mmCIF file of C-alpha atoms and ligand atoms in Angstrom:
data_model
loop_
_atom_site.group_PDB
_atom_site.id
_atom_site.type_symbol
_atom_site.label_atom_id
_atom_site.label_comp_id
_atom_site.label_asym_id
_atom_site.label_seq_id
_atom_site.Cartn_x
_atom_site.Cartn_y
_atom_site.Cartn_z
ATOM 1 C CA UNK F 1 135.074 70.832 78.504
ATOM 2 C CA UNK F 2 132.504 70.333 75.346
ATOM 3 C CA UNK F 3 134.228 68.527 72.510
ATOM 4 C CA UNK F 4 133.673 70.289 68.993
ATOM 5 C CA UNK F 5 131.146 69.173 67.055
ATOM 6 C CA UNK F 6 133.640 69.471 64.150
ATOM 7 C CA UNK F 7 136.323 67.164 65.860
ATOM 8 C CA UNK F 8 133.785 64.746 67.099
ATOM 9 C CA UNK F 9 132.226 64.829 63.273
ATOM 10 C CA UNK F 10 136.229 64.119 61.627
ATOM 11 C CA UNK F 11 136.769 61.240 64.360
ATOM 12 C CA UNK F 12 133.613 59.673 63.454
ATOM 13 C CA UNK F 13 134.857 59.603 59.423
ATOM 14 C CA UNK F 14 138.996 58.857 60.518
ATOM 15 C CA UNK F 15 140.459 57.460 57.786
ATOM 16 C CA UNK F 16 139.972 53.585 57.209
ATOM 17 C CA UNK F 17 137.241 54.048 60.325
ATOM 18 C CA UNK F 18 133.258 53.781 59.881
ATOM 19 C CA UNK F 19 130.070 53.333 61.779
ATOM 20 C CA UNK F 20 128.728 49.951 63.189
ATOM 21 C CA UNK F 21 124.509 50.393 63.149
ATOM 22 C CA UNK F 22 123.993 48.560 66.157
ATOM 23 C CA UNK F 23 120.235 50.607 66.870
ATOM 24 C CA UNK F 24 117.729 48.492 65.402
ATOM 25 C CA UNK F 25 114.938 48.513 67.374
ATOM 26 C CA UNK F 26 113.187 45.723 69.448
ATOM 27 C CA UNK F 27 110.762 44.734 66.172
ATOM 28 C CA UNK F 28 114.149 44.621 63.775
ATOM 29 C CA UNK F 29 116.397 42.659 65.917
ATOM 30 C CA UNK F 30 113.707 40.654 66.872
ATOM 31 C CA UNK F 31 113.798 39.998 62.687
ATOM 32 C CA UNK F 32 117.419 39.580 62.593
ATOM 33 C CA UNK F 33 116.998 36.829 65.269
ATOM 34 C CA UNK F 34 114.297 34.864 64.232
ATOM 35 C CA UNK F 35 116.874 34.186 61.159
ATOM 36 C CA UNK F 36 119.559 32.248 63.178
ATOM 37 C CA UNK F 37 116.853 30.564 65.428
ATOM 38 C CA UNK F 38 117.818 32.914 68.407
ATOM 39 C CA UNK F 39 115.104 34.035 70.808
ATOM 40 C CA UNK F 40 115.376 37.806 71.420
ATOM 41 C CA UNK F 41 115.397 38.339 75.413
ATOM 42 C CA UNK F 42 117.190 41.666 76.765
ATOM 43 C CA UNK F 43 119.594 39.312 78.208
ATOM 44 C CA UNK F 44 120.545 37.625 74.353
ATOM 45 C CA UNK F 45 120.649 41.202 72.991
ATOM 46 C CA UNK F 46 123.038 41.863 75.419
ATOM 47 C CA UNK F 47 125.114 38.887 74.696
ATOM 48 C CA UNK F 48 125.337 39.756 70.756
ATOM 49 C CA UNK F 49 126.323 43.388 71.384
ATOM 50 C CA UNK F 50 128.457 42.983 73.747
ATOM 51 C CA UNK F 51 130.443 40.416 71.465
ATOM 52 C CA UNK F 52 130.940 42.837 68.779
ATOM 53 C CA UNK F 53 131.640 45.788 71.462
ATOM 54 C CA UNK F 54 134.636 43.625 72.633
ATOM 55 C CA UNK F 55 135.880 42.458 69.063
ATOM 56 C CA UNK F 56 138.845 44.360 69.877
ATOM 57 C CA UNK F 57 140.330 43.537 66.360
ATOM 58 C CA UNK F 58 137.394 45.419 64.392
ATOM 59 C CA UNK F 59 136.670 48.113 67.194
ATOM 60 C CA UNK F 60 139.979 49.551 67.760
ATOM 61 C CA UNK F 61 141.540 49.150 63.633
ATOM 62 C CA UNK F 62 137.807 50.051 62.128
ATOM 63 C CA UNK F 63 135.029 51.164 64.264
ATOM 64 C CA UNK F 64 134.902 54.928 64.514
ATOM 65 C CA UNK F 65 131.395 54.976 66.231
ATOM 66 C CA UNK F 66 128.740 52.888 67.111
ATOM 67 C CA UNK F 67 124.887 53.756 66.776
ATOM 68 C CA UNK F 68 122.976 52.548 69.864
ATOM 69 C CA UNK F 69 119.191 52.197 70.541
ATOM 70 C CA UNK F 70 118.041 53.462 74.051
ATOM 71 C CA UNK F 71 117.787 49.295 75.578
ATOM 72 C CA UNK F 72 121.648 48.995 74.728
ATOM 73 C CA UNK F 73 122.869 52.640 75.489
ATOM 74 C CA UNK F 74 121.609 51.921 79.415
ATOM 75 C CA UNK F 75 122.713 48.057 79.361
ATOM 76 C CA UNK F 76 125.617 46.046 81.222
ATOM 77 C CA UNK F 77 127.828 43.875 79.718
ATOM 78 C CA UNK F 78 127.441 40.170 81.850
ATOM 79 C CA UNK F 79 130.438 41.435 84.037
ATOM 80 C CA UNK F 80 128.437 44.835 85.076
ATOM 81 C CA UNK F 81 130.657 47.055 83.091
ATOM 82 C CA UNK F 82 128.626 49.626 80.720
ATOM 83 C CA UNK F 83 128.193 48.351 77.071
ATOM 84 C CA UNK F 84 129.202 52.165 76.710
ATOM 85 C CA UNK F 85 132.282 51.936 78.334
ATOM 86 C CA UNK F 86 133.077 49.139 76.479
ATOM 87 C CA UNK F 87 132.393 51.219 73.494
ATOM 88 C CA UNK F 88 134.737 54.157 74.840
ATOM 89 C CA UNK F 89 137.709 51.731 75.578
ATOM 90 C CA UNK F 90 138.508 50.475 72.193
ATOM 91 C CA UNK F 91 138.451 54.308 71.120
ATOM 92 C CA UNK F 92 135.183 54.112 69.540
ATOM 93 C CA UNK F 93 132.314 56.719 70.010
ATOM 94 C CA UNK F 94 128.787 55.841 71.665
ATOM 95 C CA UNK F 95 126.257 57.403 69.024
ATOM 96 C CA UNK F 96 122.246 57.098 69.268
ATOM 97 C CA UNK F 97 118.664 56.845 67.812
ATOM 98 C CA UNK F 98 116.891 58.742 68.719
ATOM 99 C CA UNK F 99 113.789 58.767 66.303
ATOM 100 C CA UNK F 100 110.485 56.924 66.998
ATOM 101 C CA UNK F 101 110.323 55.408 63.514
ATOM 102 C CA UNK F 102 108.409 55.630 60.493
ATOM 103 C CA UNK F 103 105.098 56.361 60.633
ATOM 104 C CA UNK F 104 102.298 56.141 57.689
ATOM 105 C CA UNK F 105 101.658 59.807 56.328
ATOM 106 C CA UNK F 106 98.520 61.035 56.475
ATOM 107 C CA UNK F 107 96.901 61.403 53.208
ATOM 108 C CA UNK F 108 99.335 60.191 51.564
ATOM 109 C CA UNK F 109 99.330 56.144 51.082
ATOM 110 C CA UNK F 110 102.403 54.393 51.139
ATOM 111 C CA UNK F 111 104.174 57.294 51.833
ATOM 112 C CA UNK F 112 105.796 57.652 55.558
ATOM 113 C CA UNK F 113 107.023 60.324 57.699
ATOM 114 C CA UNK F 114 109.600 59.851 60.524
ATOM 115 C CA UNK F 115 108.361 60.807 64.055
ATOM 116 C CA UNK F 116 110.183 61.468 67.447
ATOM 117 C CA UNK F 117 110.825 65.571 67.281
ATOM 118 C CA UNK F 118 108.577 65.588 70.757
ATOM 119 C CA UNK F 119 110.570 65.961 73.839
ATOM 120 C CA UNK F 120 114.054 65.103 71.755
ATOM 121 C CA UNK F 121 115.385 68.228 73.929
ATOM 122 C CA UNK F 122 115.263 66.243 76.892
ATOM 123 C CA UNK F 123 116.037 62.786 75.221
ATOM 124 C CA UNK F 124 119.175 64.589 74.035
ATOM 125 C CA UNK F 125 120.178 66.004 77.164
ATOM 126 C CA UNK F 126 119.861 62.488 79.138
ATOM 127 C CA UNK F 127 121.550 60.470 76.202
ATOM 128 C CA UNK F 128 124.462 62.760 76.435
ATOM 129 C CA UNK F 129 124.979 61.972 80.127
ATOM 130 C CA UNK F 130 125.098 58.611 79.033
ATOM 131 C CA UNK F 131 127.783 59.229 76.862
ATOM 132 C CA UNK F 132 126.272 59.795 73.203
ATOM 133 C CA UNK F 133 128.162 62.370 71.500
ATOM 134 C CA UNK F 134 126.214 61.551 67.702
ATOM 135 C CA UNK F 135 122.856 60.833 67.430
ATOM 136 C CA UNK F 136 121.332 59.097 64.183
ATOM 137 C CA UNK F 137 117.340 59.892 62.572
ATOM 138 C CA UNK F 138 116.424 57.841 59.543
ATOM 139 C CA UNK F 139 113.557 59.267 57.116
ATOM 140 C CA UNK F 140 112.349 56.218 55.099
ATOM 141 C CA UNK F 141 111.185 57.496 51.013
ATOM 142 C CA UNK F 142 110.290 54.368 49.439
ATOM 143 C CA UNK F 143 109.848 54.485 45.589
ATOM 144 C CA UNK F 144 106.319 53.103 43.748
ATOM 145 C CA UNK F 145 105.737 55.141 40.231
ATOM 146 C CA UNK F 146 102.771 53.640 39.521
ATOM 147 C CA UNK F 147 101.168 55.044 43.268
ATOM 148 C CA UNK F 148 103.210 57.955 42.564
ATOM 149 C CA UNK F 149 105.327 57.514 46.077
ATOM 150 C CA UNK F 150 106.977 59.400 47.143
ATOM 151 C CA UNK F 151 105.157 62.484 47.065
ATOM 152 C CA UNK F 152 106.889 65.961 47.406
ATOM 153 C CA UNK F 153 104.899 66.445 50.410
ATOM 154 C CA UNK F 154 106.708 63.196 52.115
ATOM 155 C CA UNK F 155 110.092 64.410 51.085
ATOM 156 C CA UNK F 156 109.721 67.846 52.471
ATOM 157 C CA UNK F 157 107.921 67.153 55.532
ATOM 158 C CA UNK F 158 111.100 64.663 56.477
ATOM 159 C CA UNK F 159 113.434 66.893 55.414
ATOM 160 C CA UNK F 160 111.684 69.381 57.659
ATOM 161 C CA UNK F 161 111.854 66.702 60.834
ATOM 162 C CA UNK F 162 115.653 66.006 59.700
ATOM 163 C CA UNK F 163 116.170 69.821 60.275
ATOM 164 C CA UNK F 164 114.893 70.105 63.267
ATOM 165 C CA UNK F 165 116.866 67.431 64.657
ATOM 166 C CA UNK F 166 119.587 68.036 63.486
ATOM 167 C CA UNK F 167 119.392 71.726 64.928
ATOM 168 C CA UNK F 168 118.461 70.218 68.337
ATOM 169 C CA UNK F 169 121.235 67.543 68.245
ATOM 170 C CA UNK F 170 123.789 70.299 68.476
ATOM 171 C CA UNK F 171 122.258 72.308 70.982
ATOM 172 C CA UNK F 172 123.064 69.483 73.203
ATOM 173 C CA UNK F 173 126.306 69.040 72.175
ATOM 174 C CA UNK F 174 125.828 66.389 69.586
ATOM 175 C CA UNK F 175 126.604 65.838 65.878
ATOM 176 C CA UNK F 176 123.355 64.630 63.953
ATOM 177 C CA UNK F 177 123.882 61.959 61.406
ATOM 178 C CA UNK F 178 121.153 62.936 59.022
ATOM 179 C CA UNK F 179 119.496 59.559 57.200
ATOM 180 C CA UNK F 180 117.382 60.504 54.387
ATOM 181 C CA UNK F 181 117.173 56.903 52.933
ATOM 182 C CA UNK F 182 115.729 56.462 49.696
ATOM 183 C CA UNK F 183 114.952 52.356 49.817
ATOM 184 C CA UNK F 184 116.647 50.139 47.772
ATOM 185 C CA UNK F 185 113.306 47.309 47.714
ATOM 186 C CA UNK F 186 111.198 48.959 44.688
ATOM 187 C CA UNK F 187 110.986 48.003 40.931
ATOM 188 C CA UNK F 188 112.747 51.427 40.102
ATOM 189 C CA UNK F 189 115.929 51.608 37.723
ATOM 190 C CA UNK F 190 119.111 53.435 38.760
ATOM 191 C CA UNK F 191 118.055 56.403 37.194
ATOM 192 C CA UNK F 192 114.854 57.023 38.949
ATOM 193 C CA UNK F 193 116.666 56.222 42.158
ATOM 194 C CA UNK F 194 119.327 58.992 41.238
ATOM 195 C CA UNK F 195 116.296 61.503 40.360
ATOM 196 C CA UNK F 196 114.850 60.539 43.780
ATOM 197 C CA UNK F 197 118.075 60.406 45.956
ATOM 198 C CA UNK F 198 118.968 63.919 44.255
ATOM 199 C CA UNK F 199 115.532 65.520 44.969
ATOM 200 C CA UNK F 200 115.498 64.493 48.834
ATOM 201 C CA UNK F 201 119.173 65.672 48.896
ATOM 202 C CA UNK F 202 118.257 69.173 47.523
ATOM 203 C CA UNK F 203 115.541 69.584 49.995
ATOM 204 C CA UNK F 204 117.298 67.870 53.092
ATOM 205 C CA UNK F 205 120.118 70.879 52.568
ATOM 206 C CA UNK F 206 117.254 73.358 51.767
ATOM 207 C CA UNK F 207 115.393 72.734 55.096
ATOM 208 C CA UNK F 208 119.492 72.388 56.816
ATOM 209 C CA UNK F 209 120.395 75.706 55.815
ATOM 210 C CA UNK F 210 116.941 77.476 56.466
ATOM 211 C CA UNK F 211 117.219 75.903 60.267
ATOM 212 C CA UNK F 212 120.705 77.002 60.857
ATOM 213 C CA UNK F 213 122.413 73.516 61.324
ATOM 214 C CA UNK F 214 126.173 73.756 61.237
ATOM 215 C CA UNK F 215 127.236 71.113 58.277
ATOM 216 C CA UNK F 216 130.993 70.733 59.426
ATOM 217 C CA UNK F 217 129.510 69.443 62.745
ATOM 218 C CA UNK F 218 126.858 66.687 60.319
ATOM 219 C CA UNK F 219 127.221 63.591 58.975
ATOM 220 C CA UNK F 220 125.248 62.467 56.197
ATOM 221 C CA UNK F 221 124.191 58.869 55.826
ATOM 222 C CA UNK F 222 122.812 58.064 52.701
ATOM 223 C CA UNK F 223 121.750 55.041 50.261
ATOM 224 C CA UNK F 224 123.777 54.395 47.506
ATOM 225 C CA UNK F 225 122.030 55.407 43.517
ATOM 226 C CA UNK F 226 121.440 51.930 42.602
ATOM 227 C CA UNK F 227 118.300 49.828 40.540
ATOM 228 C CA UNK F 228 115.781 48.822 42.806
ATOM 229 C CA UNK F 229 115.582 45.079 43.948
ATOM 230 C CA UNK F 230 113.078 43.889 42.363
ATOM 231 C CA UNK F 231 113.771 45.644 38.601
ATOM 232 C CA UNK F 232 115.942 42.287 37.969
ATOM 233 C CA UNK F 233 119.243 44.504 36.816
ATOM 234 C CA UNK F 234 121.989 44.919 38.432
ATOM 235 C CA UNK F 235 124.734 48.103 38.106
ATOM 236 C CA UNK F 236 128.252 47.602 38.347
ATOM 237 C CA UNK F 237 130.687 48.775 41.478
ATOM 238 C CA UNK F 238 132.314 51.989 38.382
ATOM 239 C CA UNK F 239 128.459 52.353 37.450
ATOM 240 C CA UNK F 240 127.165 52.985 41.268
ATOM 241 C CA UNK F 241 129.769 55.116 41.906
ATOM 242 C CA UNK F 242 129.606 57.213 39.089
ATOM 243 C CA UNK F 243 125.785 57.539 39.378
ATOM 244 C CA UNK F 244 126.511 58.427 43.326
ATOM 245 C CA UNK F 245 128.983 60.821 43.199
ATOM 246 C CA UNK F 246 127.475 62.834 40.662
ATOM 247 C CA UNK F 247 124.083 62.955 42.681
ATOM 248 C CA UNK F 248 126.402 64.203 45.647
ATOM 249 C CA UNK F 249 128.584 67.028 43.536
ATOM 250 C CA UNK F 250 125.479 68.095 42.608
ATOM 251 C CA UNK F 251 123.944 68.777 46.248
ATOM 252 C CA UNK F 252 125.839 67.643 48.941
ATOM 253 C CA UNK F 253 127.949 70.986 50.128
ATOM 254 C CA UNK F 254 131.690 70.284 50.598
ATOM 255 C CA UNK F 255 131.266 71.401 54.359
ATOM 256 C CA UNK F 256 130.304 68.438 55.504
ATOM 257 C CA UNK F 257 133.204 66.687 56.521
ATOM 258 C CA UNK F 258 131.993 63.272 55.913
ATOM 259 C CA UNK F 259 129.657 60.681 54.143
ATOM 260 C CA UNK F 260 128.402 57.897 55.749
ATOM 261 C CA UNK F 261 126.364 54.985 53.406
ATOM 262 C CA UNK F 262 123.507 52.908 54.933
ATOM 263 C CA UNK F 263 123.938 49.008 53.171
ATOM 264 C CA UNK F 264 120.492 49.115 52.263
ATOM 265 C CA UNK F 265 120.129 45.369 52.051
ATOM 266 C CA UNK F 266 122.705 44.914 48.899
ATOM 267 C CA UNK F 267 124.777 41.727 50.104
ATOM 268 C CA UNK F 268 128.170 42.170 52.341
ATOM 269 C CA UNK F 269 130.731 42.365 49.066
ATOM 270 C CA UNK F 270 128.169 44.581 46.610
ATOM 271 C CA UNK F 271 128.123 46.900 49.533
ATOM 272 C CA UNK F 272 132.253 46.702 50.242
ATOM 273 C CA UNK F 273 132.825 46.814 46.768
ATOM 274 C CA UNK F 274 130.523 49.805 45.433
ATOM 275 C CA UNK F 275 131.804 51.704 48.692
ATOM 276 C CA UNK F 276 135.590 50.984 47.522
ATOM 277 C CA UNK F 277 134.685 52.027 43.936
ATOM 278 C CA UNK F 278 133.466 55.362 45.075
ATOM 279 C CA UNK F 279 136.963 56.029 47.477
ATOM 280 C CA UNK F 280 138.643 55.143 43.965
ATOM 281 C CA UNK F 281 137.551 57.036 41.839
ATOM 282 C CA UNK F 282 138.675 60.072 44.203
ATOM 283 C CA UNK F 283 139.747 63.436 45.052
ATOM 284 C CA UNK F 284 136.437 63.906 46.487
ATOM 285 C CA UNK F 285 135.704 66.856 48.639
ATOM 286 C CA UNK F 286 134.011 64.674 51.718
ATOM 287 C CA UNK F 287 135.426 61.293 53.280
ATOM 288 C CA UNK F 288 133.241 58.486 52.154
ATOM 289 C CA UNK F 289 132.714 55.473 54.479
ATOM 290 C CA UNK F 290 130.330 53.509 56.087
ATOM 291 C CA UNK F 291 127.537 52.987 58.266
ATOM 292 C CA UNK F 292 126.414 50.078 57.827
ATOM 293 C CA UNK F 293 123.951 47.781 59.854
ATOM 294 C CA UNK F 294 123.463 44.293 58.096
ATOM 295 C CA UNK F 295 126.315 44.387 55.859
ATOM 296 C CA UNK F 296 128.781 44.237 58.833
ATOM 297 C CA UNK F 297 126.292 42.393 61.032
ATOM 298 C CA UNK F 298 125.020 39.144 58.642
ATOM 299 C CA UNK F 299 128.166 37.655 58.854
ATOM 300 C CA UNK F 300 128.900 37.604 63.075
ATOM 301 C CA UNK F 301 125.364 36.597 63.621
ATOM 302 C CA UNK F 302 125.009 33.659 61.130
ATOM 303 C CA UNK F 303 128.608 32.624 63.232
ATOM 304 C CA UNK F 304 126.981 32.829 66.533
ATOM 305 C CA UNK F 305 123.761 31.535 66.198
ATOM 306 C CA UNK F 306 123.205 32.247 69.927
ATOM 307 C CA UNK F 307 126.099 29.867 71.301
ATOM 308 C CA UNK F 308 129.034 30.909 73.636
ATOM 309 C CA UNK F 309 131.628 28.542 71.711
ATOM 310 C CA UNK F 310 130.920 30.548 69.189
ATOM 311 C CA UNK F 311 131.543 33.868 70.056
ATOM 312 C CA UNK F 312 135.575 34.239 69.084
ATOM 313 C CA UNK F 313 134.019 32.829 65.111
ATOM 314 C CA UNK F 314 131.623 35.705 65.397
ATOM 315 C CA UNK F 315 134.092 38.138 66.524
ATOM 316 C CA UNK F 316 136.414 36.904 63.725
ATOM 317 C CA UNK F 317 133.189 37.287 61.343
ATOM 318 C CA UNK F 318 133.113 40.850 62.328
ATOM 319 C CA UNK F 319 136.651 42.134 62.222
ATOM 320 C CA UNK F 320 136.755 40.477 58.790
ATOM 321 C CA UNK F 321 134.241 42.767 57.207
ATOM 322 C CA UNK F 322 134.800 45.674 59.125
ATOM 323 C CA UNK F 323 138.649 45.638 58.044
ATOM 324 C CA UNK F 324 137.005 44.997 54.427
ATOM 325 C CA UNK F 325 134.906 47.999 55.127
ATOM 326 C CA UNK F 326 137.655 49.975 56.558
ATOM 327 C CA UNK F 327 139.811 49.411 52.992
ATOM 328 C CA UNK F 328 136.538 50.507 50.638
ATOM 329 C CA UNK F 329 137.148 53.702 52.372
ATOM 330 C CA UNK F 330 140.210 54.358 51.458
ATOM 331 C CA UNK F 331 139.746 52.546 47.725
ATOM 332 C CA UNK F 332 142.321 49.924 48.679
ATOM 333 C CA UNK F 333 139.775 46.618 48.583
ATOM 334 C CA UNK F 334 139.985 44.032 46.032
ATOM 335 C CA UNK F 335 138.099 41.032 45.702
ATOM 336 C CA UNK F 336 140.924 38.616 46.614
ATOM 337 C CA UNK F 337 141.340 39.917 50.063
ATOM 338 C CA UNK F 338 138.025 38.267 50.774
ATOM 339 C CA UNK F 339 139.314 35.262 51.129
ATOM 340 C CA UNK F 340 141.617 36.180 54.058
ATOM 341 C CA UNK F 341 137.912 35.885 56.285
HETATM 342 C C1 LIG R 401 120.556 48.768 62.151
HETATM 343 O O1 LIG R 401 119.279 49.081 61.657
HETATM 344 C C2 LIG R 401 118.825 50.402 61.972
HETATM 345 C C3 LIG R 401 117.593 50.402 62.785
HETATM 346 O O2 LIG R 401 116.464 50.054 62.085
HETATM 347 P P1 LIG R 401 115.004 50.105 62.815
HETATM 348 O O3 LIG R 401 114.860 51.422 63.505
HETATM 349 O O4 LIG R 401 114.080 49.974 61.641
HETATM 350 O O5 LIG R 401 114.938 48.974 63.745
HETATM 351 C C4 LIG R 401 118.721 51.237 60.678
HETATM 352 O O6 LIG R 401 118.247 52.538 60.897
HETATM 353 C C5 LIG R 401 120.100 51.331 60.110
HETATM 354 O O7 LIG R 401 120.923 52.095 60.953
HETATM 355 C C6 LIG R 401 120.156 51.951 58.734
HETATM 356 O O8 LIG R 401 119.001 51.764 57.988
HETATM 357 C C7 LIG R 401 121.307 51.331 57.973
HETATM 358 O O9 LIG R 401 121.250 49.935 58.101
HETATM 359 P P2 LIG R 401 121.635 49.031 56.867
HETATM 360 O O10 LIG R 401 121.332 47.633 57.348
HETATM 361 O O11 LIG R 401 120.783 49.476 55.727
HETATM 362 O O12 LIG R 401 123.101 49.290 56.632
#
C-alpha cells in the first residue's frame, strides 16, 4: 500500500526529529574532505555515511529523515547491507536529490537557475524503488545590490522549476522538500535578506498553487532572515526569529505541515540557537525544525578525520548536535546544555 504523502510529510517534522543533509554532491564533499585531510574515494564516502547512518543515539532520538545523493542511495555499508536499510532500521526515512545543480542563467550574470526537471519522471520512479519516499531540490538566489542579483526573472524561473518538481515528486509517491535558498554569503543587511526571502516565498507559493502541488504533502526548507556574512553585523537568536517568522506569517500557508531550515553556513550553536528561538517564541501554525547539512556534520567529521579509532568520537560528535538540534525544535535548548558534548 502507498503511504500518504501527508503522514510521510508529519513523520519527517515528528516532534524533537529533523533532517540530516547527507546529499552533497561529489564536488561538495570532495570540499568538506579536503578540510580534515581526507581523500574522497567512493569507498571513504561510504565509511563517513555509514558512521552517522549507524549513530544509533542521534538516528533513532533525532533523525526523522535523511537526504541522500544518488552514489549513497545505491551504496553498501562495508558488511553488504544497504546504507538504506540502515537508514530504515533506526526509524529514519531515506529522502533524495534529485536536482542537477545550479546552473549560470542566461542573460542574467551572477544570477543561477537550478536544473534537473529532464527525465525526473523516471529518476523518481527508480529512486522510489530504492526506497526514497522525500526528495529534496535546492534553487540557489544569491544577493549582490550593486549587480542588481537577483533578478525577478531568476526568482520566478526557480520558482517555476520548484513547481514542477514538486508536482512530479508526488506523482510518484513522494513528498518534495522545496529549497528556495536565499544565501547567507553577501554584504546584504537583515532587512534586504527579509525583502528577498519574502519575495521568493511569495512566488515559490504562486507558481505551487498554479501547478496544483498538494502543500500538506510539502516540506519547505528555507534559510533563516539574517545579515549577510560579509556586512560585519551580526542579529541576535529574538532578532532572527522575529525577522523569520514574520517573513513566514506573511507567505508561508498554514497547510504545510512543516518547516525545515537549511544552516546556511552560520556556525553549529548560531544555527541551534536561532532555530530554538524561533520554537520559543511559539504557537506557530507549522512545526519548525531542521535540515541541516554542515551544522550537524562539522562536528563528526573534524572527530573522524578519516580514522577507524575514531569513529565512536564522531558518532558521539553527531548525536551531540543532533539531540541539540532536536531541543531547538521544541524551544527547550539553552546554552549550558552544550557542554554535555
Ligand atoms: C549537504 O549539502 C547539500 C548539497 O549541496 P551540493 O548539491 O551543492 O553538493 C545542500 O543542498 C544542503 O542540503 C542544503 O544547502 C543545506 O545545507 P546546509 O549546510 O546549508 O545546512
Amino acid at each position: 500500500m502507498t503511504e500518504r504523502l501527508e503522514d510521510i510529510a508529519l513523520a519527517m517534522v515528528a516532534d524533537g526529529k529533523g533532517i540530516l543533509a547527507a546529499d552533497e554532491s561529489s564536488g561538495t564533499i570532495k570540499k568538506r574532505f579536503d578540510a580534515i585531510k581526507v581523500e574522497s574515494t567512493e569507498e571513504s564516502r561510504r565509511d563517513y555515511r555509514e558512521l552517522m547512518f549507524r549513530a544509533d543515539d542521534a538516528m533513532k532520538n533525532h533523525i526523522s529523515g535523511v537526504i541522500l545523493y544518488d552514489e549513497t542511495i545505491r551504496q553498501k555499508a562495508a558488511d553488504g547491507t544497504p546504507l538504506v536499510d540502515i537508514i530504515k532500521a533506526a526509524g529514519a526515512i531515506p529522502g533524495i536529490k534529485v536536482d542537477a545543480g545550479a546552473k549560470p542563467l542566461a542573460g542574467f550574470p551572477g544570477d543561477t537557475i537550478t536544473e534537473g526537471l529532464d527525465g525526473l519522471r523516471e529518476r523518481l520512479a527508480e529512486y522510489y524503488k530504492l526506497g526514497a519516499r522525500f526528495a529534496k531540490w535546492r534553487a540557489v538566489i544569491d544577493i549582490n545590490e550593486e549587480e542588481n542579483v537577483p533578478s525577478a526573472t531568476a526568482i520566478d524561473a526557480n520558482c517555476h522549476a520548484l513547481a514542477r518538481y514538486a508536482a512530479l515528486c508526488q506523482e510518484a509517491g513522494i513528498v518534495p522538500i522545496v529549497e528556495p535558498e536565499v544565501l547567507m554569503d553577501g554584504a546584504h543587511d537583515i532587512d534586504t535578506c527579509y525583502e528577498v526571502t519574502k519575495v521568493t516565498l511569495l512566488q515559490l507559493f504562486s507558481e505551487l498553487y498554479a501547478a496544483d502541488v498538494n502543500l500538506a504533502g510539502t516540506i519547505l526548507k528555507p534559510n533563516m532572515v539574517i545579515p549577510g556574512k560579509k556586512s560585519g553585523t551580526k542579529a541576535s537568536p529574538e532578532q532572527v526569529a522575529e525577522m523569520t517568522l514574520k517573513v513566514f506569517r506573511e507567505t508561508v500557508p498554514a497547510a504545510i505541515p512543516g518547516i525545515a531550515f537549511l544552516s546556511g553556513g552560520q556556525s553549529d550553536e548560531e544555527a541551534t540557537a536561532n532555530l530554538n528561538a524561533m520554537n520559543a517564541a511559539g504557537p506557530l501554525p507549522w512545526k519548525l525544525t531542521f535540515s541541516y547539512g554542515r551544522a550537524l556534520q562539522a562536528a563528526p567529521q573534524k572527530a573522524w578525520a578519516g580514522k577507524k579509532d575514531n569513529v565512536t568520537a564522531a558518532q558521539k560528535a553527531f548525536a551531540h548536535r543532533a539531540r541539540m538540534n532536536g531541543l531547538a525544535a521544541q524551544g527547550k535548548w539553552s546554552p549550558d546544555l552544550e557542554k554535555q558534548g
